[in-house]
DNA sequence: TCATTATTATGATCTAAATCACAAAAAGCA
DNA sequence: TGCTTTTTGTGATTTAGATCATAATAATGA
């Protein structure tokens, strides 16, 4: 039994109002400098090593997590050790808002999949701003509708698609979320085969075999944990994405 | 090919401000009489026969549906005719808010599973109220977090549980949503075996066999489409619900 | 009312993916 | 550095549930 303790070393993170993380249609993109400064006032900036848990399913949260640097998986543990990855989060993404807003325990566990720096903003600070900012409420609704759409799509995929299509789709989900390295081919994220299996909802062995299949077919090129997308159109055809 | 045309007969439905549908923590429970009256102004009250479609996945909505009377299934059609029921709605429930808020096409199809009367409120009326009512935004967020929690739970169930547990859970979901008849035993909803299969994510044959199993085991008593819950504790144990 | 279509039911067969079992390679650690 | 643990990889076997086939029953509608 390996005991992982969260590393609570303070690190150097700019003020929320100076942070480059929230641009485009980020949850916080329309907040005023003043509102963002409120967040910084009582903020804790923690660093997490790969494998460390940010929060556990079933526990209650009292604040919001915002990823300054790094990558995180959101996953639910079933009975008998099976794990299902629900979604990923990366730099700029906000975690834990759902449990905060619904005032309910975390519905899933968040674990760093690489060394990460994650800011924690206490509930009260966020709620104060939310109460007086309709745009923030709208953007929250937007985030939730996105998550819900993806979640419902996943249900269809898992019930109605054979393994090769689910693995293909898993690879495309990773491409969508984390993008490709400068070579424009290799996925910019490192996962174990087990994690890919947990994302696609299959066993590790099946994921390994299927990836190896896609490698033989020339759709992917596997280089250890590096996954190169050789034939993206074919990958899309295989994933047979409905929407 | 059977062509079902929506029945657009006007029926007698009270003003929104007089409607008994929104109590407890209903989405509209805290709206003022004035706000509710705005909804009535431009409302259309339509009746749908069992089997008729309220809206189709992929189409765009321009308003909100509120069920005055009846029951509805929300479902997604996969390729090759397979269908997955995502959730149900009944008297008082609001439909289509997600597509409205996210400004995106319907993510699923809504079909009446019994004769229903459903009110339609145009988008503008709803948005006008939402813009000036923070409580409504909060309640919307609440609805979304609930849906999302259920959806993610469904993913775990489908990937990690054997069929008997999924069917048991499906029956419990129906009990939760539609309750029992005055006899306190029989589910207060009529579904085909195929629909129960579509809810649990299995084939019709498997659903029939599994229900028949539960019947033999004395957990359920099947009487045509009437399902009597004989041993609820055992049903819960079987469903092995995680939360 | 009878004809047609949809639904329920059950048995036989098949198969995709899980499980089991073991070895090699890689990663982590003292 | 060598030692332990984790991860990857492949083959053999099993099995849950899908698929196929066919009949009986119930619902629908002209």
XYZ file of C-alpha atoms (C1' of nucleotides) in Angstrom:
546
model
C 0.000 0.000 0.000
C 1.527 3.212 -1.203
C 0.632 6.336 0.753
C 0.663 9.531 -1.287
C 0.586 12.755 0.698
C -0.360 15.959 -1.069
C 2.561 18.318 -1.470
C 1.492 21.618 -0.009
C 4.518 23.659 -0.987
C 3.642 27.192 -1.923
C 4.645 28.106 -5.444
C 4.889 31.312 -7.370
C 1.618 32.051 -9.115
C 0.497 35.516 -10.276
C -2.607 37.270 -8.981
C -5.859 36.009 -10.524
C -6.244 39.338 -12.303
C -2.795 38.843 -13.882
C -3.298 35.172 -14.732
C -3.117 34.234 -18.405
C -5.276 31.154 -17.803
C -8.698 32.692 -18.408
C -9.122 33.940 -21.918
C -11.528 33.109 -24.790
C -14.776 31.999 -23.240
C -13.275 30.938 -19.970
C -15.591 30.856 -16.966
C -13.812 33.923 -15.568
C -13.139 35.771 -18.815
C -15.646 38.542 -18.154
C -14.843 39.185 -14.516
C -13.573 42.635 -13.569
C -10.086 43.162 -12.134
C -11.757 43.834 -8.797
C -13.679 40.569 -8.847
C -10.596 38.600 -9.796
C -8.606 40.320 -7.073
C -11.181 39.109 -4.553
C -10.246 35.572 -5.562
C -6.534 36.163 -5.040
C -7.042 37.554 -1.538
C -7.669 34.239 0.076
C -6.139 31.901 -2.422
C -3.955 28.855 -1.775
C -1.564 27.730 -4.505
C -0.649 24.089 -4.136
C 1.506 21.797 -6.143
C 0.605 18.186 -6.738
C 2.912 15.451 -7.948
C 1.729 13.066 -10.653
C -0.606 10.572 -9.043
C -1.636 12.781 -6.136
C -5.318 13.336 -5.486
C -6.799 16.845 -5.558
C -10.157 15.744 -4.150
C -11.975 12.508 -3.498
C -15.410 11.401 -4.673
C -17.848 11.529 -1.759
C -15.993 14.240 0.184
C -17.367 17.720 0.541
C -15.662 20.710 -1.005
C -15.435 24.207 0.348
C -13.900 25.895 -2.605
C -12.966 25.952 -6.230
C -9.857 24.559 -7.899
C -8.277 26.296 -10.851
C -5.434 24.592 -12.712
C -2.499 26.948 -13.174
C -0.240 24.307 -14.647
C -0.577 20.604 -15.324
C -3.141 17.945 -16.223
C -5.799 16.183 -14.191
C -8.149 13.242 -14.672
C -11.659 13.199 -13.213
C -12.615 9.625 -12.498
C -15.089 7.475 -10.624
C -14.103 4.305 -8.851
C -16.590 1.467 -9.261
C -16.710 -1.557 -7.021
C -13.879 -4.082 -7.296
C -11.219 -1.613 -8.339
C -12.577 -0.724 -11.746
C -12.098 2.887 -12.634
C -13.869 5.067 -15.174
C -12.354 8.311 -16.395
C -15.175 10.803 -16.792
C -13.213 13.709 -18.216
C -9.884 15.512 -18.171
C -8.853 18.981 -17.116
C -5.851 21.069 -18.030
C -4.297 24.494 -17.531
C -7.004 27.111 -17.040
C -9.788 24.629 -16.260
C -11.867 25.047 -13.132
C -12.700 22.030 -10.958
C -15.169 21.399 -8.187
C -17.725 24.045 -9.151
C -20.376 21.421 -9.552
C -20.189 20.168 -6.013
C -20.048 23.773 -4.832
C -23.125 24.882 -6.737
C -25.167 21.786 -6.111
C -24.009 21.857 -2.494
C -23.329 18.156 -2.635
C -20.292 15.876 -2.212
C -17.813 15.490 -5.037
C -19.237 13.164 -7.589
C -15.823 12.002 -8.772
C -12.179 11.992 -7.793
C -9.615 14.361 -9.323
C -6.060 13.046 -9.694
C -3.033 14.781 -11.207
C -1.751 12.868 -14.239
C 1.343 15.047 -14.338
C 2.971 17.405 -11.847
C 0.522 20.279 -11.450
C 0.033 23.606 -9.752
C -3.541 24.189 -8.709
C -5.043 27.260 -7.042
C -7.772 26.958 -4.474
C -10.366 29.719 -4.055
C -12.678 29.488 -1.031
C -16.375 28.975 -1.673
C -17.463 32.302 -0.155
C -15.299 34.356 -2.517
C -16.732 32.626 -5.552
C -20.330 32.756 -4.345
C -20.060 36.469 -3.541
C -19.091 37.183 -7.111
C -21.630 34.747 -8.558
C -24.486 36.369 -6.630
C -23.863 39.674 -8.334
C -22.733 38.552 -11.726
C -25.273 37.132 -14.129
C -22.667 36.529 -16.821
C -20.777 34.184 -14.523
C -23.988 32.247 -13.890
C -24.558 31.970 -17.632
C -21.035 30.743 -18.234
C -21.462 28.202 -15.491
C -24.637 26.975 -17.148
C -22.693 26.790 -20.393
C -19.988 24.640 -18.799
C -22.573 22.321 -17.333
C -24.459 21.884 -20.602
C -21.177 21.003 -22.309
C -20.278 18.445 -19.673
C -23.750 16.987 -19.866
C -23.674 16.676 -23.626
C -20.340 14.883 -23.511
C -21.512 12.622 -20.719
C -24.635 11.575 -22.579
C -22.642 10.993 -25.742
C -20.370 8.713 -23.743
C -23.349 6.611 -22.685
C -24.298 5.998 -26.292
C -20.726 5.219 -27.229
C -20.239 2.722 -24.465
C -23.507 0.879 -24.964
C -23.574 0.842 -28.710
C -20.061 0.730 -30.034
C -17.506 -2.080 -30.312
C -14.170 -1.697 -28.584
C -12.144 -0.568 -31.591
C -14.494 2.382 -32.123
C -14.385 3.322 -28.458
C -10.599 3.255 -28.393
C -10.473 5.320 -31.576
C -12.844 7.801 -30.014
C -10.801 7.869 -26.794
C -7.739 8.853 -28.813
C -9.740 11.592 -30.518
C -10.995 12.856 -27.158
C -7.372 13.121 -26.025
C -6.440 14.967 -29.196
C -9.349 17.349 -28.705
C -8.505 18.049 -25.082
C -4.717 18.103 -25.032
C -3.858 18.648 -28.663
C -0.729 17.486 -30.458
C 2.943 18.216 -29.844
C 4.842 20.614 -32.149
C 5.361 17.705 -34.569
C 1.561 17.925 -35.186
C 1.287 14.176 -34.811
C 1.995 13.036 -31.271
C -0.614 13.357 -28.506
C 0.481 15.956 -25.992
C -0.363 13.806 -22.987
C 1.150 10.719 -21.399
C -1.237 8.087 -20.121
C -0.786 4.477 -19.130
C -2.609 1.830 -21.129
C -4.753 1.311 -18.077
C -5.834 4.942 -18.130
C -6.738 4.712 -21.801
C -8.713 1.595 -20.909
C -10.424 3.471 -18.067
C -11.358 6.227 -20.478
C -12.810 3.838 -23.080
C -14.467 1.626 -20.480
C -12.619 -1.597 -21.313
C -10.011 -3.785 -19.591
C -6.328 -2.966 -19.793
C -5.566 -6.058 -21.888
C -8.277 -5.154 -24.379
C -6.981 -1.597 -24.656
C -3.434 -2.867 -25.247
C -4.573 -5.312 -27.927
C -6.758 -2.745 -29.660
C -4.056 -0.082 -29.678
C -1.652 -2.649 -31.054
C -4.253 -3.417 -33.730
C -4.504 0.242 -34.697
C -0.713 0.320 -34.791
C -0.587 -2.655 -37.184
C -3.314 -1.085 -39.322
C -1.131 2.025 -39.637
C -3.683 4.310 -38.021
C -1.513 4.995 -35.011
C 2.174 4.687 -34.331
C 2.981 3.568 -30.805
C 6.266 4.535 -29.280
C 6.096 3.509 -25.661
C 3.549 5.807 -24.086
C 3.889 8.280 -26.950
C 0.988 7.929 -29.364
C 1.402 9.303 -32.849
C -1.743 9.817 -34.935
C -0.717 8.618 -38.384
C -4.054 8.530 -40.192
C -6.478 10.922 -38.537
C -9.249 10.669 -41.148
C -9.254 6.914 -40.730
C -9.322 7.351 -36.962
C -12.394 9.564 -37.295
C -14.034 7.037 -39.602
C -13.339 4.292 -37.076
C -14.607 6.314 -34.130
C -17.702 6.753 -36.253
C -18.592 9.796 -34.210
C -22.291 10.483 -34.408
C -22.351 14.258 -34.107
C -43.261 3.317 -42.340
C -45.691 4.824 -39.886
C -46.114 8.590 -40.035
C -47.097 10.189 -36.743
C -48.272 13.770 -36.963
C -48.327 15.892 -33.815
C -51.831 16.677 -32.609
C -52.052 20.411 -32.278
C -55.497 20.623 -30.700
C -55.758 23.389 -28.146
C -56.719 22.168 -24.683
C -57.823 23.868 -21.534
C -54.826 24.698 -19.371
C -54.795 27.381 -16.643
C -52.543 30.430 -16.695
C -48.945 29.726 -15.668
C -49.515 31.744 -12.506
C -52.450 29.494 -11.635
C -50.720 26.244 -12.560
C -50.284 23.676 -9.777
C -47.312 22.124 -11.567
C -44.535 24.218 -10.025
C -44.229 23.757 -6.306
C -41.466 22.502 -3.965
C -38.174 23.362 -5.585
C -39.509 23.519 -9.087
C -37.552 25.600 -11.578
C -40.345 28.205 -11.530
C -41.297 28.016 -7.864
C -39.889 31.412 -6.943
C -41.148 33.385 -9.916
C -43.540 36.240 -9.255
C -47.098 36.213 -10.561
C -46.009 38.857 -13.023
C -43.158 36.783 -14.347
C -45.367 33.724 -14.694
C -48.008 35.759 -16.460
C -45.406 36.763 -19.027
C -45.052 33.098 -19.883
C -48.802 32.634 -20.354
C -49.052 35.571 -22.753
C -47.529 33.777 -25.656
C -48.005 30.200 -24.686
C -49.136 27.294 -26.857
C -50.808 24.326 -25.189
C -50.512 21.203 -27.268
C -51.620 17.670 -26.742
C -49.539 14.722 -27.848
C -50.731 11.158 -28.252
C -48.621 8.341 -26.878
C -45.746 7.772 -29.277
C -45.732 11.285 -30.709
C -42.505 13.240 -30.714
C -42.229 16.574 -28.897
C -38.844 17.400 -30.374
C -36.130 15.631 -32.317
C -32.436 15.283 -31.519
C -30.442 17.532 -33.819
C -33.214 20.050 -34.408
C -33.092 23.548 -32.990
C -35.530 24.732 -30.374
C -36.970 28.182 -29.956
C -38.724 27.690 -26.681
C -39.332 25.742 -23.547
C -41.681 22.816 -22.987
C -43.480 22.352 -19.702
C -45.452 19.172 -19.099
C -48.930 19.940 -17.836
C -50.076 16.342 -17.950
C -48.507 13.083 -19.055
C -45.148 11.322 -19.305
C -42.240 11.663 -21.695
C -39.031 9.790 -22.454
C -35.823 11.574 -23.468
C -33.813 9.276 -25.690
C -30.959 9.174 -28.151
C -30.998 7.073 -31.270
C -27.718 5.333 -32.011
C -26.799 3.967 -35.412
C -28.635 0.822 -36.568
C -31.849 1.505 -34.732
C -30.584 1.102 -31.196
C -32.111 3.502 -28.758
C -30.928 4.680 -25.351
C -33.315 6.293 -22.891
C -31.441 9.085 -21.147
C -34.117 10.167 -18.691
C -37.837 10.591 -18.174
C -40.019 13.604 -17.566
C -43.465 13.922 -16.039
C -46.090 16.492 -14.999
C -44.395 19.713 -13.976
C -41.051 18.949 -15.600
C -39.489 21.432 -17.990
C -37.918 20.229 -21.242
C -35.629 21.817 -23.771
C -33.991 24.371 -21.471
C -30.611 22.862 -22.129
C -30.651 23.431 -25.857
C -32.058 26.895 -25.213
C -29.353 27.906 -22.757
C -26.494 26.318 -24.583
C -27.889 27.688 -27.829
C -27.330 24.352 -29.481
C -29.491 21.698 -31.187
C -31.457 19.250 -29.089
C -29.143 16.598 -27.813
C -31.889 13.984 -27.584
C -35.409 13.261 -28.771
C -38.459 13.677 -26.518
C -41.342 11.273 -27.096
C -44.632 11.018 -25.199
C -44.976 7.615 -23.521
C -48.586 8.360 -22.682
C -51.094 10.941 -23.915
C -49.750 14.274 -22.716
C -50.522 17.962 -22.609
C -47.436 20.092 -22.966
C -47.157 23.880 -22.873
C -44.697 25.707 -25.056
C -43.188 29.021 -23.923
C -41.175 30.987 -26.490
C -37.473 31.459 -25.861
C -37.650 35.271 -25.558
C -40.159 35.151 -22.693
C -37.987 32.773 -20.716
C -34.754 34.614 -21.424
C -36.267 37.950 -20.408
C -37.103 36.556 -17.012
C -33.811 34.687 -16.672
C -31.804 37.836 -17.387
C -33.315 39.565 -14.382
C -33.711 36.691 -12.000
C -30.674 35.219 -10.345
C -32.703 32.620 -8.478
C -33.926 31.157 -11.748
C -30.335 30.894 -12.953
C -29.393 29.086 -9.746
C -32.252 26.659 -10.064
C -31.269 25.992 -13.651
C -27.736 25.242 -12.502
C -29.223 22.938 -9.903
C -31.219 21.043 -12.532
C -28.147 20.654 -14.694
C -25.962 19.371 -11.871
C -28.631 16.784 -11.047
C -28.863 15.621 -14.644
C -25.105 15.460 -14.870
C -24.758 13.431 -11.701
C -27.325 10.932 -12.927
C -25.729 10.754 -16.337
C -22.281 10.029 -14.924
C -23.715 7.430 -12.589
C -25.284 5.756 -15.606
C -21.874 5.487 -17.267
C -20.483 3.604 -14.291
C -23.533 1.357 -14.134
C -23.395 0.452 -17.776
C -19.662 -0.226 -17.914
C -19.280 -1.980 -14.610
C -22.459 -3.838 -13.763
C -23.941 -7.100 -15.034
C -27.352 -7.051 -16.647
C -29.385 -8.155 -13.633
C -28.073 -5.215 -11.623
C -28.774 -2.785 -14.418
C -32.334 -4.030 -14.825
C -32.854 -3.838 -11.061
C -31.557 -0.289 -11.100
C -33.771 0.579 -14.068
C -36.813 -0.537 -12.079
C -35.670 1.585 -9.137
C -35.174 4.585 -11.402
C -38.764 4.156 -12.578
C -39.979 3.901 -8.992
C -38.049 7.041 -8.075
C -39.382 9.037 -10.996
C -42.969 7.867 -11.348
C -43.648 6.342 -7.956
C -46.084 3.538 -7.192
C -49.828 3.237 -7.679
C -52.182 3.529 -4.686
C -51.543 -0.166 -3.951
C -47.985 0.952 -2.979
C -46.533 -1.872 -5.055
C -47.140 -1.392 -8.768
C -45.004 1.004 -10.823
C -47.080 3.969 -11.933
C -45.837 3.874 -15.501
C -46.411 1.577 -18.467
C -43.407 0.775 -20.627
C -42.743 -1.872 -23.222
C -40.006 -4.382 -22.549
C -38.080 -2.710 -25.308
C -38.229 0.600 -23.470
C -36.995 -0.998 -20.271
C -34.186 -2.515 -22.346
C -33.423 0.911 -23.836
C -33.234 2.346 -20.350
C -30.881 -0.356 -19.058
C -28.803 -0.428 -22.240
C -29.431 -4.083 -23.161
C -31.309 -5.929 -25.909
C -35.045 -6.526 -25.651
C -34.574 -10.274 -25.310
C -32.136 -9.851 -22.462
C -34.483 -7.452 -20.674
C -37.370 -9.925 -21.040
C -35.295 -12.801 -19.724
C -33.911 -10.807 -16.813
C -37.320 -9.489 -15.773
C -38.651 -13.021 -15.960
C -35.724 -14.060 -13.736
C -36.585 -11.413 -11.162
C -40.167 -12.608 -11.365
C -39.143 -16.220 -10.649
C -36.900 -15.047 -7.804
C -39.923 -13.326 -6.256
C -38.380 -9.867 -6.419
C -40.917 -8.598 -8.937
C -44.337 -9.741 -9.978
C -45.033 -9.269 -13.672
C -48.583 -8.844 -14.832
C -48.383 -7.944 -18.494
C -46.858 -4.489 -18.595
C -47.740 -3.892 -14.949
C -44.685 -4.377 -12.746
C -45.232 -4.994 -9.066
C -42.256 -4.530 -6.723
C -42.549 -7.451 -4.336
C -39.217 -7.266 -2.500
C -37.837 -3.741 -2.654
C -34.908 -4.270 -0.229
C -33.731 -7.172 -2.346
C -34.140 -5.046 -5.453
C -31.925 -2.380 -3.909
C -29.381 -4.986 -2.901
C -29.362 -6.323 -6.461
C -29.061 -2.887 -8.010
C -26.095 -2.516 -5.710
C -26.371 1.222 -5.993
C -23.111 2.872 -5.158
C -24.306 6.089 -3.594
C -64.844 -7.545 -36.654
C -61.039 -9.380 -38.625
C -56.462 -8.446 -40.413
C -52.205 -6.521 -39.568
C -48.568 -5.164 -36.892
C -46.144 -4.885 -32.576
C -44.899 -7.093 -28.402
C -43.674 -10.851 -25.454
C -41.495 -15.071 -24.888
C -38.133 -18.874 -25.182
C -34.711 -21.894 -27.121
C -30.252 -22.469 -29.846
C -26.071 -20.554 -31.332
C -22.404 -17.372 -31.650
C -18.967 -14.039 -30.430
C -16.745 -9.975 -28.507
C -14.562 -8.994 -24.793
C -13.403 -10.437 -20.042
C -10.670 -13.311 -17.398
C -6.682 -15.960 -16.327
C -1.853 -16.842 -16.655
C 2.603 -15.728 -17.373
C 6.803 -13.240 -19.185
C 9.354 -9.257 -20.668
C 10.246 -4.392 -20.295
C 10.112 -0.077 -18.006
C 9.803 2.858 -14.155
C 10.545 3.968 -9.461
C 13.206 3.761 -5.476
C 16.717 2.840 -1.719
C 23.496 0.429 -8.615
C 20.635 -3.323 -8.150
C 15.960 -4.509 -6.389
C 11.076 -4.033 -6.368
C 6.965 -2.657 -8.361
C 4.360 -1.273 -12.142
C 3.313 -1.491 -16.823
C 3.200 -3.660 -21.238
C 2.452 -7.477 -24.034
C 0.535 -12.091 -25.748
C -1.502 -16.373 -25.701
C -5.396 -19.674 -23.950
C -9.854 -20.069 -22.018
C -14.309 -18.686 -20.510
C -18.628 -16.434 -20.487
C -22.176 -12.929 -20.443
C -24.961 -11.220 -23.346
C -25.999 -10.525 -28.353
C -27.887 -12.500 -32.273
C -30.889 -15.520 -34.789
C -35.091 -18.082 -35.266
C -39.698 -18.908 -34.466
C -44.203 -18.908 -32.109
C -47.722 -17.186 -29.212
C -50.113 -13.270 -27.520
C -51.683 -8.547 -27.413
C -52.610 -4.181 -29.387
C -54.074 -1.374 -33.175
C -56.756 0.155 -36.846
C -59.540 -0.134 -41.106
